[in-house]
Amino acid sequence: AWFSGDRGRLTYGRAEVSIPDTHEKGRLETPSLWRLQFRASPDAHVILQAIAPSAQDAWQADLRAALSTCTRRDVLLFIHGYNVDFETAARRAAQFAYDLEFTGACVLYSWPSEGSTLKYTVDEDNALWTVDHFEDVLAGLLTGVDAACVHAVAHSMGSRVLADGVRRLDVAALPADAAHLREVVFAAPDINADTFRTFVRKFGHRAGRFTLYASSADRALACSHTVHKYPRAGDAGHDLVIVDGLETVDASGMDGAFLGHSYFCENRVVIQDLARLI
C-alpha cells in the first residue's frame, strides 16, 4: 500500500519508478484521454511500480552499497511541496533526478501532505511537525551512508522543511568524515521573504552554496502572498530576495503553465541550469 497524507512514524524504504524510453525532459508523463490512454504503462508513463519499506540500518547499508557503484558518491535529497501525495512525490523525484542526469543516489523525503488544494493549512501544520524527522534523515545522510556530498532541493512549502532542518543542524557535532552539504536549493519557496533573508544571513555558512529560484509569474505564490499578507521568498519582481550568501535566479517567464509554480522541474532551461549547478 502507498503512504497516505496522515502523520505516522518515520519510515525508510525503496521506491521503484519507471521512466519510459520516450520520456521528454521536464514532463511527468501520465495517461491521456485525448490519446485514448486509459491506464498507465511503463512504456509510456512515469510510474511508481513498487515500494519496499526497510529498517533504517538496512536502508543505510543499501544506500552505501548503491553509492559505491556510482560515478559520484553524491546524494540528491528531494523535498516536495504542498498538495503533493506520496505517489506523485516519488514520481516527481525520479523524473527530476533523471532529467538532471544525476549520477549519484536520489533520496526522496516525503512528508505528510494531504494532496488537496483545500488543505493548505493542514499541510502548513504538517510541514512544521515533520522537521524533527527530517533533521534525523539529513543527519543520517551526512554521517551514515559514506556519501561525499549531499545536495538538497526543496520545492514550495517543502522549503520550510529544508530551512528548518538546516537551522537545526548541529554542524559542530558532525564527525570529521561527514559528507559535505554542498548545494542547498530553494525552488519557488513558500516562505516569508523576510524570514528567509534572516535565515540565509544566519545559516548560509552551513552549506557550500544556497540558491534561490524565484518568479514573478508564480500564481500559486501570489495566492500565498495574499493569504499571508507578506511577500514569499519565491516571489520575484519588486519582492525579489537578494542577500549576501545567496545566489538568486530570477526565473520569471520560464514556465508557461497556468500556475507557473513547477518551472524548476518542468522547464528545460531551468533544469539545465540546475544540472550545471549540482
PDB file of C-alpha atoms in Angstrom:
ATOM      1  CA  ALA A   1       0.000   0.000   0.000  1.00  0.00           C
ATOM      2  CA  TRP A   2       1.141   3.551  -0.684  1.00  0.00           C
ATOM      3  CA  PHE A   3       1.516   6.058   2.130  1.00  0.00           C
ATOM      4  CA  SER A   4      -1.342   8.444   2.876  1.00  0.00           C
ATOM      5  CA  GLY A   5      -1.209  12.084   3.953  1.00  0.00           C
ATOM      6  CA  ASP A   6      -1.718  11.155   7.596  1.00  0.00           C
ATOM      7  CA  ARG A   7       1.027  11.578  10.155  1.00  0.00           C
ATOM      8  CA  GLY A   8       2.937   8.489  11.242  1.00  0.00           C
ATOM      9  CA  ARG A   9       6.302   7.243  12.347  1.00  0.00           C
ATOM     10  CA  LEU A  10       9.429   7.849  10.282  1.00  0.00           C
ATOM     11  CA  THR A  11       9.763   5.024   7.755  1.00  0.00           C
ATOM     12  CA  TYR A  12      12.617   4.177   5.408  1.00  0.00           C
ATOM     13  CA  GLY A  13      12.421   2.205   2.197  1.00  0.00           C
ATOM     14  CA  ARG A  14      12.998   1.924  -1.515  1.00  0.00           C
ATOM     15  CA  ALA A  15      10.685   3.175  -4.250  1.00  0.00           C
ATOM     16  CA  GLU A  16      10.927   1.843  -7.797  1.00  0.00           C
ATOM     17  CA  VAL A  17       9.857   4.292 -10.501  1.00  0.00           C
ATOM     18  CA  SER A  18       9.894   3.555 -14.218  1.00  0.00           C
ATOM     19  CA  ILE A  19      10.978   6.173 -16.757  1.00  0.00           C
ATOM     20  CA  PRO A  20       9.905   5.355 -20.343  1.00  0.00           C
ATOM     21  CA  ASP A  21      12.371   5.436 -23.224  1.00  0.00           C
ATOM     22  CA  THR A  22      10.087   8.027 -24.834  1.00  0.00           C
ATOM     23  CA  HIS A  23      10.362  10.364 -21.832  1.00  0.00           C
ATOM     24  CA  GLU A  24      10.677  14.065 -22.645  1.00  0.00           C
ATOM     25  CA  LYS A  25      12.749  16.193 -20.301  1.00  0.00           C
ATOM     26  CA  GLY A  26      10.537  18.226 -17.990  1.00  0.00           C
ATOM     27  CA  ARG A  27       7.447  16.051 -18.427  1.00  0.00           C
ATOM     28  CA  LEU A  28       5.825  13.786 -15.860  1.00  0.00           C
ATOM     29  CA  GLU A  29       4.082  11.508 -18.338  1.00  0.00           C
ATOM     30  CA  THR A  30       0.623  10.297 -17.315  1.00  0.00           C
ATOM     31  CA  PRO A  31      -2.207   8.597 -19.268  1.00  0.00           C
ATOM     32  CA  SER A  32      -4.109  10.984 -21.543  1.00  0.00           C
ATOM     33  CA  LEU A  33      -7.731  10.520 -22.533  1.00  0.00           C
ATOM     34  CA  TRP A  34      -7.019  12.629 -25.616  1.00  0.00           C
ATOM     35  CA  ARG A  35      -4.651   9.870 -26.719  1.00  0.00           C
ATOM     36  CA  LEU A  36      -7.119   7.162 -25.666  1.00  0.00           C
ATOM     37  CA  GLN A  37      -4.778   6.066 -22.869  1.00  0.00           C
ATOM     38  CA  PHE A  38      -6.939   4.605 -20.123  1.00  0.00           C
ATOM     39  CA  ARG A  39      -4.295   3.049 -17.897  1.00  0.00           C
ATOM     40  CA  ALA A  40      -0.666   3.765 -17.038  1.00  0.00           C
ATOM     41  CA  SER A  41       2.012   1.860 -18.909  1.00  0.00           C
ATOM     42  CA  PRO A  42       5.751   1.756 -18.075  1.00  0.00           C
ATOM     43  CA  ASP A  43       6.429   2.010 -21.810  1.00  0.00           C
ATOM     44  CA  ALA A  44       4.816   5.453 -21.972  1.00  0.00           C
ATOM     45  CA  HIS A  45       4.446   6.892 -18.472  1.00  0.00           C
ATOM     46  CA  VAL A  46       6.384   7.673 -15.296  1.00  0.00           C
ATOM     47  CA  ILE A  47       5.020   5.089 -12.863  1.00  0.00           C
ATOM     48  CA  LEU A  48       5.608   4.277  -9.206  1.00  0.00           C
ATOM     49  CA  GLN A  49       5.775   0.500  -9.532  1.00  0.00           C
ATOM     50  CA  ALA A  50       6.687  -0.690  -6.045  1.00  0.00           C
ATOM     51  CA  ILE A  51       7.744   0.380  -2.576  1.00  0.00           C
ATOM     52  CA  ALA A  52       9.652  -1.766  -0.094  1.00  0.00           C
ATOM     53  CA  PRO A  53       9.922  -0.459   3.494  1.00  0.00           C
ATOM     54  CA  SER A  54      13.041  -1.399   5.454  1.00  0.00           C
ATOM     55  CA  ALA A  55      14.734  -0.720   8.773  1.00  0.00           C
ATOM     56  CA  GLN A  56      16.960   2.340   8.984  1.00  0.00           C
ATOM     57  CA  ASP A  57      20.192   0.322   9.285  1.00  0.00           C
ATOM     58  CA  ALA A  58      19.311  -1.812   6.272  1.00  0.00           C
ATOM     59  CA  TRP A  59      18.282   1.266   4.293  1.00  0.00           C
ATOM     60  CA  GLN A  60      21.570   2.996   5.032  1.00  0.00           C
ATOM     61  CA  ALA A  61      23.503  -0.158   4.111  1.00  0.00           C
ATOM     62  CA  ASP A  62      21.650  -0.385   0.785  1.00  0.00           C
ATOM     63  CA  LEU A  63      22.375   3.273   0.105  1.00  0.00           C
ATOM     64  CA  ARG A  64      26.068   2.800   0.911  1.00  0.00           C
ATOM     65  CA  ALA A  65      26.184  -0.129  -1.497  1.00  0.00           C
ATOM     66  CA  ALA A  66      24.440   1.891  -4.209  1.00  0.00           C
ATOM     67  CA  LEU A  67      26.808   4.835  -3.771  1.00  0.00           C
ATOM     68  CA  SER A  68      29.823   2.535  -4.044  1.00  0.00           C
ATOM     69  CA  THR A  69      28.767   1.733  -7.624  1.00  0.00           C
ATOM     70  CA  CYS A  70      28.042   5.338  -8.644  1.00  0.00           C
ATOM     71  CA  THR A  71      30.495   7.502 -10.575  1.00  0.00           C
ATOM     72  CA  ARG A  72      29.931  10.138  -7.850  1.00  0.00           C
ATOM     73  CA  ARG A  73      29.295   9.359  -4.191  1.00  0.00           C
ATOM     74  CA  ASP A  74      26.755  12.173  -4.073  1.00  0.00           C
ATOM     75  CA  VAL A  75      23.198  12.155  -2.745  1.00  0.00           C
ATOM     76  CA  LEU A  76      20.383  14.238  -4.205  1.00  0.00           C
ATOM     77  CA  LEU A  77      17.832  14.876  -1.444  1.00  0.00           C
ATOM     78  CA  PHE A  78      14.450  15.999  -2.800  1.00  0.00           C
ATOM     79  CA  ILE A  79      11.714  17.520  -0.622  1.00  0.00           C
ATOM     80  CA  HIS A  80       8.321  18.009  -2.275  1.00  0.00           C
ATOM     81  CA  GLY A  81       5.897  20.848  -1.668  1.00  0.00           C
ATOM     82  CA  TYR A  82       2.271  21.414  -0.713  1.00  0.00           C
ATOM     83  CA  ASN A  83      -0.586  19.464  -2.279  1.00  0.00           C
ATOM     84  CA  VAL A  84       1.618  16.526  -3.321  1.00  0.00           C
ATOM     85  CA  ASP A  85       0.695  12.970  -2.349  1.00  0.00           C
ATOM     86  CA  PHE A  86       3.272  10.230  -1.855  1.00  0.00           C
ATOM     87  CA  GLU A  87       2.894   8.645  -5.278  1.00  0.00           C
ATOM     88  CA  THR A  88       3.272  11.961  -7.104  1.00  0.00           C
ATOM     89  CA  ALA A  89       6.249  12.896  -4.922  1.00  0.00           C
ATOM     90  CA  ALA A  90       8.040   9.634  -5.771  1.00  0.00           C
ATOM     91  CA  ARG A  91       7.339  10.018  -9.476  1.00  0.00           C
ATOM     92  CA  ARG A  92       8.478  13.657  -9.437  1.00  0.00           C
ATOM     93  CA  ALA A  93      11.699  12.904  -7.544  1.00  0.00           C
ATOM     94  CA  ALA A  94      12.619  10.183 -10.045  1.00  0.00           C
ATOM     95  CA  GLN A  95      11.786  12.368 -13.052  1.00  0.00           C
ATOM     96  CA  PHE A  96      13.752  15.276 -11.601  1.00  0.00           C
ATOM     97  CA  ALA A  97      16.878  13.208 -10.877  1.00  0.00           C
ATOM     98  CA  TYR A  98      16.647  11.548 -14.295  1.00  0.00           C
ATOM     99  CA  ASP A  99      16.342  14.869 -16.113  1.00  0.00           C
ATOM    100  CA  LEU A 100      19.277  16.290 -14.169  1.00  0.00           C
ATOM    101  CA  GLU A 101      21.279  13.263 -15.352  1.00  0.00           C
ATOM    102  CA  PHE A 102      22.351  12.928 -11.735  1.00  0.00           C
ATOM    103  CA  THR A 103      24.968  10.204 -11.361  1.00  0.00           C
ATOM    104  CA  GLY A 104      24.687   9.661  -7.612  1.00  0.00           C
ATOM    105  CA  ALA A 105      21.788   8.358  -5.500  1.00  0.00           C
ATOM    106  CA  CYS A 106      18.415  10.084  -5.259  1.00  0.00           C
ATOM    107  CA  VAL A 107      16.596  10.219  -1.908  1.00  0.00           C
ATOM    108  CA  LEU A 108      13.033  11.471  -1.536  1.00  0.00           C
ATOM    109  CA  TYR A 109      11.938  12.936   1.774  1.00  0.00           C
ATOM    110  CA  SER A 110       8.160  12.605   1.702  1.00  0.00           C
ATOM    111  CA  TRP A 111       6.351  14.480   4.446  1.00  0.00           C
ATOM    112  CA  PRO A 112       2.587  14.048   5.052  1.00  0.00           C
ATOM    113  CA  SER A 113       0.891  16.346   2.570  1.00  0.00           C
ATOM    114  CA  GLU A 114      -2.868  15.940   2.242  1.00  0.00           C
ATOM    115  CA  GLY A 115      -2.538  16.190  -1.533  1.00  0.00           C
ATOM    116  CA  SER A 116      -5.530  18.525  -1.647  1.00  0.00           C
ATOM    117  CA  THR A 117      -5.735  22.170  -2.723  1.00  0.00           C
ATOM    118  CA  LEU A 118      -8.190  22.954   0.075  1.00  0.00           C
ATOM    119  CA  LYS A 119      -5.957  21.502   2.814  1.00  0.00           C
ATOM    120  CA  TYR A 120      -3.301  24.233   2.694  1.00  0.00           C
ATOM    121  CA  THR A 121      -3.364  24.960   6.429  1.00  0.00           C
ATOM    122  CA  VAL A 122      -3.157  21.244   7.260  1.00  0.00           C
ATOM    123  CA  ASP A 123      -0.073  20.960   5.055  1.00  0.00           C
ATOM    124  CA  GLU A 124       1.436  24.013   6.785  1.00  0.00           C
ATOM    125  CA  ASP A 125       0.980  22.318  10.149  1.00  0.00           C
ATOM    126  CA  ASN A 126       2.427  19.036   8.896  1.00  0.00           C
ATOM    127  CA  ALA A 127       5.430  20.778   7.331  1.00  0.00           C
ATOM    128  CA  LEU A 128       6.259  22.109  10.796  1.00  0.00           C
ATOM    129  CA  TRP A 129       5.520  18.780  12.506  1.00  0.00           C
ATOM    130  CA  THR A 130       7.815  16.812  10.188  1.00  0.00           C
ATOM    131  CA  VAL A 131      11.008  18.788  10.886  1.00  0.00           C
ATOM    132  CA  ASP A 132      12.152  16.503  13.722  1.00  0.00           C
ATOM    133  CA  HIS A 133      12.038  13.544  11.343  1.00  0.00           C
ATOM    134  CA  PHE A 134      13.717  15.479   8.549  1.00  0.00           C
ATOM    135  CA  GLU A 135      16.521  16.514  10.886  1.00  0.00           C
ATOM    136  CA  ASP A 136      17.214  12.829  11.603  1.00  0.00           C
ATOM    137  CA  VAL A 137      17.227  11.938   7.902  1.00  0.00           C
ATOM    138  CA  LEU A 138      19.527  14.815   6.946  1.00  0.00           C
ATOM    139  CA  ALA A 139      21.995  13.978   9.727  1.00  0.00           C
ATOM    140  CA  GLY A 140      21.903  10.320   8.699  1.00  0.00           C
ATOM    141  CA  LEU A 141      22.707  11.139   5.074  1.00  0.00           C
ATOM    142  CA  LEU A 142      25.617  13.323   6.135  1.00  0.00           C
ATOM    143  CA  THR A 143      27.113  10.757   8.507  1.00  0.00           C
ATOM    144  CA  GLY A 144      25.745   7.276   7.849  1.00  0.00           C
ATOM    145  CA  VAL A 145      25.968   6.365   4.153  1.00  0.00           C
ATOM    146  CA  ASP A 146      29.577   7.195   3.174  1.00  0.00           C
ATOM    147  CA  ALA A 147      28.473   9.978   0.844  1.00  0.00           C
ATOM    148  CA  ALA A 148      30.945  12.624  -0.299  1.00  0.00           C
ATOM    149  CA  CYS A 149      28.344  15.361  -0.821  1.00  0.00           C
ATOM    150  CA  VAL A 150      24.657  15.893  -0.194  1.00  0.00           C
ATOM    151  CA  HIS A 151      22.690  18.252  -2.426  1.00  0.00           C
ATOM    152  CA  ALA A 152      19.229  19.247  -1.148  1.00  0.00           C
ATOM    153  CA  VAL A 153      16.484  20.600  -3.405  1.00  0.00           C
ATOM    154  CA  ALA A 154      13.158  21.667  -1.894  1.00  0.00           C
ATOM    155  CA  HIS A 155      10.072  22.955  -3.671  1.00  0.00           C
ATOM    156  CA  SER A 156       7.415  25.349  -2.426  1.00  0.00           C
ATOM    157  CA  MET A 157       6.296  24.557   1.149  1.00  0.00           C
ATOM    158  CA  GLY A 158       8.950  21.829   1.317  1.00  0.00           C
ATOM    159  CA  SER A 159      11.448  24.691   1.542  1.00  0.00           C
ATOM    160  CA  ARG A 160      10.195  25.345   5.062  1.00  0.00           C
ATOM    161  CA  VAL A 161      11.119  21.772   5.986  1.00  0.00           C
ATOM    162  CA  LEU A 162      14.576  22.157   4.462  1.00  0.00           C
ATOM    163  CA  ALA A 163      15.224  25.573   6.020  1.00  0.00           C
ATOM    164  CA  ASP A 164      14.192  24.418   9.495  1.00  0.00           C
ATOM    165  CA  GLY A 165      16.281  21.265   9.115  1.00  0.00           C
ATOM    166  CA  VAL A 166      19.385  23.247   8.165  1.00  0.00           C
ATOM    167  CA  ARG A 167      18.669  25.681  11.002  1.00  0.00           C
ATOM    168  CA  ARG A 168      18.629  22.809  13.497  1.00  0.00           C
ATOM    169  CA  LEU A 169      21.668  21.035  12.075  1.00  0.00           C
ATOM    170  CA  ASP A 170      24.429  20.876  14.676  1.00  0.00           C
ATOM    171  CA  VAL A 171      27.441  21.295  12.405  1.00  0.00           C
ATOM    172  CA  ALA A 172      29.897  21.165  15.310  1.00  0.00           C
ATOM    173  CA  ALA A 173      28.617  17.712  16.257  1.00  0.00           C
ATOM    174  CA  LEU A 174      29.270  16.198  12.825  1.00  0.00           C
ATOM    175  CA  PRO A 175      32.312  13.879  12.576  1.00  0.00           C
ATOM    176  CA  ALA A 176      35.330  14.949  10.568  1.00  0.00           C
ATOM    177  CA  ASP A 177      34.492  12.488   7.778  1.00  0.00           C
ATOM    178  CA  ALA A 178      30.893  13.655   7.392  1.00  0.00           C
ATOM    179  CA  ALA A 179      29.605  14.392   3.904  1.00  0.00           C
ATOM    180  CA  HIS A 180      29.634  17.992   2.742  1.00  0.00           C
ATOM    181  CA  LEU A 181      26.257  19.704   2.469  1.00  0.00           C
ATOM    182  CA  ARG A 182      27.144  21.311  -0.806  1.00  0.00           C
ATOM    183  CA  GLU A 183      24.184  22.683  -2.792  1.00  0.00           C
ATOM    184  CA  VAL A 184      21.023  23.780  -0.981  1.00  0.00           C
ATOM    185  CA  VAL A 185      18.368  24.842  -3.473  1.00  0.00           C
ATOM    186  CA  PHE A 186      15.074  26.550  -2.675  1.00  0.00           C
ATOM    187  CA  ALA A 187      12.784  26.312  -5.722  1.00  0.00           C
ATOM    188  CA  ALA A 188       9.775  28.647  -5.589  1.00  0.00           C
ATOM    189  CA  PRO A 189       9.896  28.634  -1.778  1.00  0.00           C
ATOM    190  CA  ASP A 190       6.658  29.376   0.048  1.00  0.00           C
ATOM    191  CA  ILE A 191       8.408  31.073   2.964  1.00  0.00           C
ATOM    192  CA  ASN A 192       8.002  34.598   4.280  1.00  0.00           C
ATOM    193  CA  ALA A 193      10.616  36.631   2.377  1.00  0.00           C
ATOM    194  CA  ASP A 194      11.928  38.499   5.433  1.00  0.00           C
ATOM    195  CA  THR A 195      12.190  35.282   7.441  1.00  0.00           C
ATOM    196  CA  PHE A 196      14.130  33.751   4.567  1.00  0.00           C
ATOM    197  CA  ARG A 197      16.552  36.680   4.384  1.00  0.00           C
ATOM    198  CA  THR A 198      17.307  36.325   8.092  1.00  0.00           C
ATOM    199  CA  PHE A 199      17.731  32.566   7.696  1.00  0.00           C
ATOM    200  CA  VAL A 200      20.284  32.974   4.895  1.00  0.00           C
ATOM    201  CA  ARG A 201      22.297  35.570   6.833  1.00  0.00           C
ATOM    202  CA  LYS A 202      22.472  33.357   9.919  1.00  0.00           C
ATOM    203  CA  PHE A 203      22.855  29.891   8.415  1.00  0.00           C
ATOM    204  CA  GLY A 204      24.190  30.305   4.883  1.00  0.00           C
ATOM    205  CA  HIS A 205      27.614  29.093   6.028  1.00  0.00           C
ATOM    206  CA  ARG A 206      26.217  25.627   6.762  1.00  0.00           C
ATOM    207  CA  ALA A 207      26.311  24.664   3.096  1.00  0.00           C
ATOM    208  CA  GLY A 208      28.627  25.193   0.173  1.00  0.00           C
ATOM    209  CA  ARG A 209      26.023  27.368  -1.503  1.00  0.00           C
ATOM    210  CA  PHE A 210      22.418  28.490  -1.077  1.00  0.00           C
ATOM    211  CA  THR A 211      20.496  29.073  -4.318  1.00  0.00           C
ATOM    212  CA  LEU A 212      17.029  30.570  -4.740  1.00  0.00           C
ATOM    213  CA  TYR A 213      14.816  30.233  -7.825  1.00  0.00           C
ATOM    214  CA  ALA A 214      12.031  32.831  -7.916  1.00  0.00           C
ATOM    215  CA  SER A 215       9.451  34.020 -10.424  1.00  0.00           C
ATOM    216  CA  SER A 216       7.039  36.940 -10.767  1.00  0.00           C
ATOM    217  CA  ALA A 217       4.685  34.689 -12.768  1.00  0.00           C
ATOM    218  CA  ASP A 218       4.108  32.231  -9.922  1.00  0.00           C
ATOM    219  CA  ARG A 219       0.339  32.343  -9.341  1.00  0.00           C
ATOM    220  CA  ALA A 220       0.495  29.826  -6.504  1.00  0.00           C
ATOM    221  CA  LEU A 221       2.840  32.067  -4.519  1.00  0.00           C
ATOM    222  CA  ALA A 222       0.723  35.091  -5.402  1.00  0.00           C
ATOM    223  CA  CYS A 223      -2.168  33.339  -3.643  1.00  0.00           C
ATOM    224  CA  SER A 224       0.066  32.550  -0.673  1.00  0.00           C
ATOM    225  CA  HIS A 225       1.172  36.204  -0.606  1.00  0.00           C
ATOM    226  CA  THR A 226      -2.470  37.232  -0.357  1.00  0.00           C
ATOM    227  CA  VAL A 227      -3.236  34.701   2.376  1.00  0.00           C
ATOM    228  CA  HIS A 228      -0.205  35.632   4.474  1.00  0.00           C
ATOM    229  CA  LYS A 229      -0.181  39.378   3.643  1.00  0.00           C
ATOM    230  CA  TYR A 230       3.607  39.462   3.203  1.00  0.00           C
ATOM    231  CA  PRO A 231       5.746  38.523   0.149  1.00  0.00           C
ATOM    232  CA  ARG A 232       7.073  34.992  -0.259  1.00  0.00           C
ATOM    233  CA  ALA A 233      10.731  34.178  -0.860  1.00  0.00           C
ATOM    234  CA  GLY A 234       9.804  32.663  -4.216  1.00  0.00           C
ATOM    235  CA  ASP A 235       8.317  35.950  -5.467  1.00  0.00           C
ATOM    236  CA  ALA A 236      10.312  37.986  -7.977  1.00  0.00           C
ATOM    237  CA  GLY A 237       9.742  41.468  -9.377  1.00  0.00           C
ATOM    238  CA  HIS A 238       9.927  44.158  -6.676  1.00  0.00           C
ATOM    239  CA  ASP A 239       9.962  41.448  -3.993  1.00  0.00           C
ATOM    240  CA  LEU A 240      12.962  39.536  -5.366  1.00  0.00           C
ATOM    241  CA  VAL A 241      15.159  38.363  -2.489  1.00  0.00           C
ATOM    242  CA  ILE A 242      18.802  39.397  -2.886  1.00  0.00           C
ATOM    243  CA  VAL A 243      21.039  38.975   0.129  1.00  0.00           C
ATOM    244  CA  ASP A 244      24.696  38.175   0.811  1.00  0.00           C
ATOM    245  CA  GLY A 245      25.293  34.444   0.960  1.00  0.00           C
ATOM    246  CA  LEU A 246      22.566  33.614  -1.556  1.00  0.00           C
ATOM    247  CA  GLU A 247      22.637  33.024  -5.312  1.00  0.00           C
ATOM    248  CA  THR A 248      19.328  34.339  -6.670  1.00  0.00           C
ATOM    249  CA  VAL A 249      17.971  33.229 -10.043  1.00  0.00           C
ATOM    250  CA  ASP A 250      15.003  35.146 -11.487  1.00  0.00           C
ATOM    251  CA  ALA A 251      13.121  32.526 -13.497  1.00  0.00           C
ATOM    252  CA  SER A 252      10.223  34.801 -14.468  1.00  0.00           C
ATOM    253  CA  GLY A 253       8.777  33.809 -17.831  1.00  0.00           C
ATOM    254  CA  MET A 254      10.318  30.330 -17.711  1.00  0.00           C
ATOM    255  CA  ASP A 255       7.028  28.469 -17.178  1.00  0.00           C
ATOM    256  CA  GLY A 256       4.035  28.683 -19.467  1.00  0.00           C
ATOM    257  CA  ALA A 257       1.798  26.608 -17.191  1.00  0.00           C
ATOM    258  CA  PHE A 258      -1.229  28.283 -15.596  1.00  0.00           C
ATOM    259  CA  LEU A 259       0.147  28.333 -12.036  1.00  0.00           C
ATOM    260  CA  GLY A 260       3.779  28.873 -13.064  1.00  0.00           C
ATOM    261  CA  HIS A 261       4.911  27.096  -9.912  1.00  0.00           C
ATOM    262  CA  SER A 262       6.755  23.978 -11.133  1.00  0.00           C
ATOM    263  CA  TYR A 263       9.270  25.513 -13.525  1.00  0.00           C
ATOM    264  CA  PHE A 264      12.205  24.032 -11.591  1.00  0.00           C
ATOM    265  CA  CYS A 265      11.346  20.530 -12.835  1.00  0.00           C
ATOM    266  CA  GLU A 266       9.284  21.251 -15.971  1.00  0.00           C
ATOM    267  CA  ASN A 267      11.210  23.934 -17.856  1.00  0.00           C
ATOM    268  CA  ARG A 268      14.208  22.644 -19.792  1.00  0.00           C
ATOM    269  CA  VAL A 269      16.232  25.830 -19.361  1.00  0.00           C
ATOM    270  CA  VAL A 270      15.851  25.772 -15.571  1.00  0.00           C
ATOM    271  CA  ILE A 271      16.549  22.021 -15.423  1.00  0.00           C
ATOM    272  CA  GLN A 272      19.734  22.576 -17.412  1.00  0.00           C
ATOM    273  CA  ASP A 273      20.743  25.386 -15.061  1.00  0.00           C
ATOM    274  CA  LEU A 274      20.157  23.147 -12.036  1.00  0.00           C
ATOM    275  CA  ALA A 275      22.107  20.305 -13.632  1.00  0.00           C
ATOM    276  CA  ARG A 276      25.121  22.570 -14.103  1.00  0.00           C
ATOM    277  CA  LEU A 277      24.748  23.892 -10.564  1.00  0.00           C
ATOM    278  CA  ILE A 278      24.716  20.442  -8.984  1.00  0.00           C
TER     279      ILE A 278
END
